[in-house]
PDB file of C-alpha atoms in Angstrom:
ATOM      1  CA  MET A   1       0.000   0.000   0.000  1.00 65.00           C
ATOM      2  CA  LEU A   2       2.892   2.384   0.699  1.00 74.00           C
ATOM      3  CA  ASP A   3       5.045   3.417  -2.222  1.00 87.00           C
ATOM      4  CA  GLU A   4       7.404   5.590  -0.233  1.00 91.00           C
ATOM      5  CA  ILE A   5       8.117   6.699   3.307  1.00 91.00           C
ATOM      6  CA  VAL A   6       9.689  10.101   3.783  1.00 92.00           C
ATOM      7  CA  VAL A   7      10.919  11.928   6.857  1.00 91.00           C
ATOM      8  CA  MET A   8      11.231  15.697   6.463  1.00 91.00           C
ATOM      9  CA  ASP A   9      13.574  16.908   9.177  1.00 90.00           C
ATOM     10  CA  SER A  10      14.103  20.477  10.385  1.00 88.00           C
ATOM     11  CA  GLY A  11      17.638  19.904  11.577  1.00 85.00           C
ATOM     12  CA  SER A  12      16.886  17.804  14.637  1.00 87.00           C
ATOM     13  CA  THR A  13      19.861  17.044  16.858  1.00 88.00           C
ATOM     14  CA  ASP A  14      18.683  13.668  18.084  1.00 91.00           C
ATOM     15  CA  ARG A  15      18.979  10.429  16.097  1.00 89.00           C
ATOM     16  CA  THR A  16      15.855  10.991  14.002  1.00 89.00           C
ATOM     17  CA  ARG A  17      17.572  10.966  10.621  1.00 91.00           C
ATOM     18  CA  LYS A  18      19.775   7.976  11.423  1.00 92.00           C
ATOM     19  CA  LEU A  19      16.907   5.877  12.772  1.00 91.00           C
ATOM     20  CA  ALA A  20      14.631   6.823   9.885  1.00 90.00           C
ATOM     21  CA  ARG A  21      17.243   5.841   7.297  1.00 94.00           C
ATOM     22  CA  GLU A  22      17.902   2.557   9.093  1.00 95.00           C
ATOM     23  CA  ALA A  23      14.158   1.862   8.976  1.00 90.00           C
ATOM     24  CA  GLY A  24      14.161   2.402   5.208  1.00 91.00           C
ATOM     25  CA  ALA A  25      12.744   5.912   4.966  1.00 92.00           C
ATOM     26  CA  LYS A  26      14.037   8.556   2.603  1.00 95.00           C
ATOM     27  CA  VAL A  27      15.231  11.439   4.752  1.00 95.00           C
ATOM     28  CA  TYR A  28      15.340  15.073   3.667  1.00 95.00           C
ATOM     29  CA  LEU A  29      16.353  18.259   5.422  1.00 92.00           C
ATOM     30  CA  ALA A  30      13.696  20.930   5.022  1.00 91.00           C
ATOM     31  CA  ASP A  31      16.373  23.584   4.436  1.00 92.00           C
ATOM     32  CA  ASP A  32      17.659  21.619   1.417  1.00 93.00           C
ATOM     33  CA  CYS A  33      14.237  21.404  -0.246  1.00 91.00           C
ATOM     34  CA  LEU A  34      13.318  24.418  -2.347  1.00 91.00           C
ATOM     35  CA  PRO A  35      16.056  26.550  -0.756  1.00 89.00           C
ATOM     36  CA  GLU A  36      15.336  29.379  -3.195  1.00 92.00           C
ATOM     37  CA  LEU A  37      12.016  29.908  -1.392  1.00 88.00           C
ATOM     38  CA  GLY A  38      13.634  30.324   1.995  1.00 83.00           C
ATOM     39  CA  SER A  39      12.711  28.684   5.239  1.00 84.00           C
ATOM     40  CA  ILE A  40      10.127  29.287   7.925  1.00 84.00           C
ATOM     41  CA  ARG A  41      10.841  26.434  10.286  1.00 82.00           C
ATOM     42  CA  GLY A  42       7.975  24.435  11.602  1.00 85.00           C
ATOM     43  CA  LYS A  43       5.523  21.699  10.888  1.00 90.00           C
ATOM     44  CA  GLY A  44       3.722  23.601   8.147  1.00 91.00           C
ATOM     45  CA  GLU A  45       6.936  24.076   6.197  1.00 92.00           C
ATOM     46  CA  ASN A  46       7.856  20.417   6.578  1.00 92.00           C
ATOM     47  CA  LEU A  47       4.485  19.221   5.327  1.00 94.00           C
ATOM     48  CA  TRP A  48       4.456  21.639   2.407  1.00 94.00           C
ATOM     49  CA  LYS A  49       8.002  20.787   1.376  1.00 94.00           C
ATOM     50  CA  SER A  50       7.245  17.081   1.614  1.00 94.00           C
ATOM     51  CA  LEU A  51       4.841  17.541  -1.309  1.00 95.00           C
ATOM     52  CA  TYR A  52       7.884  18.536  -3.362  1.00 94.00           C
ATOM     53  CA  VAL A  53       9.745  15.272  -2.689  1.00 95.00           C
ATOM     54  CA  LEU A  54       6.810  12.841  -2.567  1.00 96.00           C
ATOM     55  CA  GLU A  55       5.572  11.256  -5.780  1.00 94.00           C
ATOM     56  CA  GLY A  56       2.203   9.694  -4.890  1.00 94.00           C
ATOM     57  CA  ASP A  57      -1.288  10.822  -5.808  1.00 96.00           C
ATOM     58  CA  ILE A  58      -2.418  10.280  -2.221  1.00 96.00           C
ATOM     59  CA  ILE A  59      -0.298  11.788   0.523  1.00 96.00           C
ATOM     60  CA  VAL A  60      -0.435  10.528   4.111  1.00 95.00           C
ATOM     61  CA  TRP A  61       1.091  12.389   7.021  1.00 93.00           C
ATOM     62  CA  ILE A  62       1.627  10.683  10.353  1.00 90.00           C
ATOM     63  CA  ASP A  63       3.158  12.511  13.313  1.00 87.00           C
ATOM     64  CA  ALA A  64       6.530  10.996  14.159  1.00 81.00           C
ATOM     65  CA  ASP A  65       5.972  11.132  17.910  1.00 78.00           C
ATOM     66  CA  ILE A  66       3.102   8.638  18.048  1.00 79.00           C
ATOM     67  CA  LYS A  67       3.847   6.167  20.824  1.00 75.00           C
ATOM     68  CA  ASN A  68       1.500   3.386  19.712  1.00 77.00           C
ATOM     69  CA  ILE A  69       2.027   3.594  15.949  1.00 80.00           C
ATOM     70  CA  HIS A  70       0.179   0.915  13.996  1.00 82.00           C
ATOM     71  CA  PRO A  71      -0.478   0.313  10.273  1.00 85.00           C
ATOM     72  CA  LYS A  72      -4.120   1.294  10.874  1.00 87.00           C
ATOM     73  CA  PHE A  73      -2.962   4.908  11.098  1.00 85.00           C
ATOM     74  CA  VAL A  74      -2.145   4.629   7.397  1.00 88.00           C
ATOM     75  CA  TYR A  75      -4.896   2.404   6.038  1.00 88.00           C
ATOM     76  CA  GLY A  76      -7.490   4.119   8.213  1.00 90.00           C
ATOM     77  CA  THR A  77      -6.841   7.400   6.410  1.00 92.00           C
ATOM     78  CA  VAL A  78      -6.020   6.046   2.948  1.00 94.00           C
ATOM     79  CA  GLY A  79      -8.918   3.575   2.805  1.00 94.00           C
ATOM     80  CA  PRO A  80     -11.722   6.142   2.519  1.00 95.00           C
ATOM     81  CA  LEU A  81      -9.835   7.999  -0.235  1.00 96.00           C
ATOM     82  CA  LEU A  82      -9.412   4.784  -2.222  1.00 96.00           C
ATOM     83  CA  GLU A  83     -13.048   3.789  -1.718  1.00 96.00           C
ATOM     84  CA  TYR A  84     -14.811   7.127  -2.298  1.00 96.00           C
ATOM     85  CA  ASP A  85     -13.776   9.379  -5.178  1.00 95.00           C
ATOM     86  CA  HIS A  86     -15.644  12.399  -3.792  1.00 95.00           C
ATOM     87  CA  LEU A  87     -13.477  12.485  -0.661  1.00 95.00           C
ATOM     88  CA  LYS A  88     -10.491  14.805  -0.876  1.00 96.00           C
ATOM     89  CA  TYR A  89      -9.096  14.754   2.659  1.00 96.00           C
ATOM     90  CA  VAL A  90      -9.392  12.448   5.666  1.00 96.00           C
ATOM     91  CA  LYS A  91      -8.429  13.107   9.289  1.00 93.00           C
ATOM     92  CA  ALA A  92      -7.854  10.377  11.846  1.00 88.00           C
ATOM     93  CA  PHE A  93      -9.119  10.340  15.385  1.00 80.00           C
ATOM     94  CA  TYR A  94      -8.465   8.105  18.342  1.00 73.00           C
ATOM     95  CA  GLU A  95      -8.850   8.037  22.081  1.00 69.00           C
ATOM     96  CA  ARG A  96      -6.257  10.206  23.745  1.00 66.00           C
ATOM     97  CA  PRO A  97      -5.209   9.188  27.240  1.00 66.00           C
ATOM     98  CA  LEU A  98      -5.091  11.838  29.932  1.00 64.00           C
ATOM     99  CA  VAL A  99      -2.096  11.658  32.252  1.00 71.00           C
ATOM    100  CA  LEU A 100      -2.608  13.184  35.690  1.00 71.00           C
ATOM    101  CA  GLY A 101       0.607  12.829  37.652  1.00 76.00           C
ATOM    102  CA  GLU A 102       1.027   9.112  38.276  1.00 80.00           C
ATOM    103  CA  ARG A 103      -2.466   8.244  37.049  1.00 77.00           C
ATOM    104  CA  MET A 104      -3.643   7.765  33.500  1.00 71.00           C
ATOM    105  CA  ARG A 105      -7.194   7.779  32.191  1.00 68.00           C
ATOM    106  CA  PRO A 106      -7.786   6.004  28.859  1.00 64.00           C
ATOM    107  CA  SER A 107      -9.508   9.080  27.441  1.00 60.00           C
ATOM    108  CA  GLY A 108      -9.922  12.757  28.173  1.00 57.00           C
ATOM    109  CA  GLY A 109      -6.723  14.003  26.550  1.00 59.00           C
ATOM    110  CA  GLY A 110      -6.764  16.596  23.816  1.00 72.00           C
ATOM    111  CA  ARG A 111      -7.718  19.455  26.088  1.00 76.00           C
ATOM    112  CA  VAL A 112      -6.702  22.127  23.561  1.00 82.00           C
ATOM    113  CA  THR A 113      -9.255  20.661  21.185  1.00 81.00           C
ATOM    114  CA  GLU A 114     -12.009  20.548  23.796  1.00 82.00           C
ATOM    115  CA  ILE A 115     -11.321  23.866  25.515  1.00 86.00           C
ATOM    116  CA  LEU A 116     -10.315  26.009  22.543  1.00 90.00           C
ATOM    117  CA  VAL A 117     -10.768  24.492  19.093  1.00 91.00           C
ATOM    118  CA  ARG A 118     -14.273  23.028  19.411  1.00 88.00           C
ATOM    119  CA  PRO A 119     -15.761  26.296  20.737  1.00 92.00           C
ATOM    120  CA  LEU A 120     -14.055  28.243  17.936  1.00 95.00           C
ATOM    121  CA  LEU A 121     -15.299  25.809  15.303  1.00 95.00           C
ATOM    122  CA  ALA A 122     -18.800  25.977  16.796  1.00 95.00           C
ATOM    123  CA  ASN A 123     -18.795  29.757  16.353  1.00 96.00           C
ATOM    124  CA  PHE A 124     -17.070  30.113  12.998  1.00 97.00           C
ATOM    125  CA  TYR A 125     -17.330  26.725  11.240  1.00 97.00           C
ATOM    126  CA  PRO A 126     -20.136  24.757  12.919  1.00 97.00           C
ATOM    127  CA  GLU A 127     -20.197  22.294  10.027  1.00 97.00           C
ATOM    128  CA  LEU A 128     -16.734  21.094  11.115  1.00 96.00           C
ATOM    129  CA  CYS A 129     -17.761  20.312  14.706  1.00 92.00           C
ATOM    130  CA  GLY A 130     -18.281  16.684  13.720  1.00 90.00           C
ATOM    131  CA  PHE A 131     -14.541  16.174  13.390  1.00 89.00           C
ATOM    132  CA  ILE A 132     -13.498  14.434  16.574  1.00 86.00           C
ATOM    133  CA  GLY A 133      -9.805  15.181  16.114  1.00 86.00           C
ATOM    134  CA  PRO A 134      -9.531  18.471  14.207  1.00 90.00           C
ATOM    135  CA  LEU A 135      -5.945  18.890  15.434  1.00 89.00           C
ATOM    136  CA  SER A 136      -4.959  15.303  14.732  1.00 88.00           C
ATOM    137  CA  GLY A 137      -1.538  14.991  13.110  1.00 88.00           C
ATOM    138  CA  GLU A 138      -2.619  11.943  11.135  1.00 91.00           C
ATOM    139  CA  TYR A 139      -4.344  12.704   7.855  1.00 94.00           C
ATOM    140  CA  ALA A 140      -4.336  11.958   4.150  1.00 96.00           C
ATOM    141  CA  GLY A 141      -5.346  13.867   1.069  1.00 97.00           C
ATOM    142  CA  ARG A 142      -5.278  13.835  -2.679  1.00 97.00           C
ATOM    143  CA  ARG A 143      -2.209  15.554  -4.058  1.00 96.00           C
ATOM    144  CA  GLU A 144      -4.156  17.862  -6.380  1.00 96.00           C
ATOM    145  CA  ILE A 145      -6.101  19.430  -3.520  1.00 96.00           C
ATOM    146  CA  LEU A 146      -3.111  19.637  -1.194  1.00 97.00           C
ATOM    147  CA  GLU A 147      -1.223  21.525  -3.892  1.00 96.00           C
ATOM    148  CA  ALA A 148      -4.143  23.952  -4.220  1.00 96.00           C
ATOM    149  CA  VAL A 149      -4.404  25.140  -0.608  1.00 96.00           C
ATOM    150  CA  PRO A 150      -2.043  27.221   1.538  1.00 94.00           C
ATOM    151  CA  PHE A 151      -0.009  25.636   4.310  1.00 92.00           C
ATOM    152  CA  ARG A 152       0.175  27.606   7.544  1.00 90.00           C
ATOM    153  CA  VAL A 153       3.516  27.650   9.271  1.00 83.00           C
ATOM    154  CA  GLY A 154       3.879  26.047  12.661  1.00 71.00           C
ATOM    155  CA  TYR A 155       1.128  24.063  14.293  1.00 79.00           C
ATOM    156  CA  GLY A 156      -1.695  26.047  12.701  1.00 90.00           C
ATOM    157  CA  VAL A 157      -1.298  23.799   9.691  1.00 93.00           C
ATOM    158  CA  GLU A 158      -3.770  21.128  10.868  1.00 92.00           C
ATOM    159  CA  ILE A 159      -6.726  23.403  11.463  1.00 95.00           C
ATOM    160  CA  GLY A 160      -5.740  25.553   8.470  1.00 95.00           C
ATOM    161  CA  LEU A 161      -5.826  22.598   6.080  1.00 96.00           C
ATOM    162  CA  LEU A 162      -9.164  21.433   7.448  1.00 96.00           C
ATOM    163  CA  ILE A 163     -10.768  24.866   7.062  1.00 97.00           C
ATOM    164  CA  ASP A 164      -9.217  25.667   3.677  1.00 97.00           C
ATOM    165  CA  ILE A 165     -10.179  22.311   2.177  1.00 97.00           C
ATOM    166  CA  TYR A 166     -13.687  22.671   3.603  1.00 97.00           C
ATOM    167  CA  GLU A 167     -14.030  26.161   2.090  1.00 96.00           C
ATOM    168  CA  LYS A 168     -12.791  24.961  -1.297  1.00 94.00           C
ATOM    169  CA  TYR A 169     -14.551  21.569  -1.548  1.00 94.00           C
ATOM    170  CA  GLY A 170     -17.307  21.635   1.058  1.00 95.00           C
ATOM    171  CA  LEU A 171     -18.137  19.097   3.714  1.00 95.00           C
ATOM    172  CA  LYS A 172     -18.703  16.414   1.081  1.00 93.00           C
ATOM    173  CA  GLY A 173     -14.967  16.438   0.283  1.00 92.00           C
ATOM    174  CA  LEU A 174     -14.003  15.728   3.899  1.00 94.00           C
TER     175      LEU A 174
END
């Protein structure tokens, strides 16, 4: 199902690049991709620049810091795009544990979503309130639509992509 695995690195000083290469991923430094356009470090830049090096028609992004990574993170986002032509973009969701000191609850994490993002969506984009994980870092989209929307720098990229794709293609495309 996967044609290529790419890690776009912003100059990390840990062993990210080494481990990714050993696992078979192609590794790129964001600063080396499209250097003529400059650099605004952050997640948005890395995602946008990954479009430049990736070749597929369907692009999947999975946050690299997922502790319980599983193939379902990929096929759960790619599957709907393969099955339904009208879909343009798919976001994953999952239970997020809440850690309280020494204790852990199986759900209740994602407080930024619940305290900030959901109320904002309810006021400005109520149609998007059905997305359980609007800030999820696991999503997939068709190349042609990803190349047609702006990428916010930093961590605003997740909500920015969701809103921009919604505005361009409507709820039916999500």
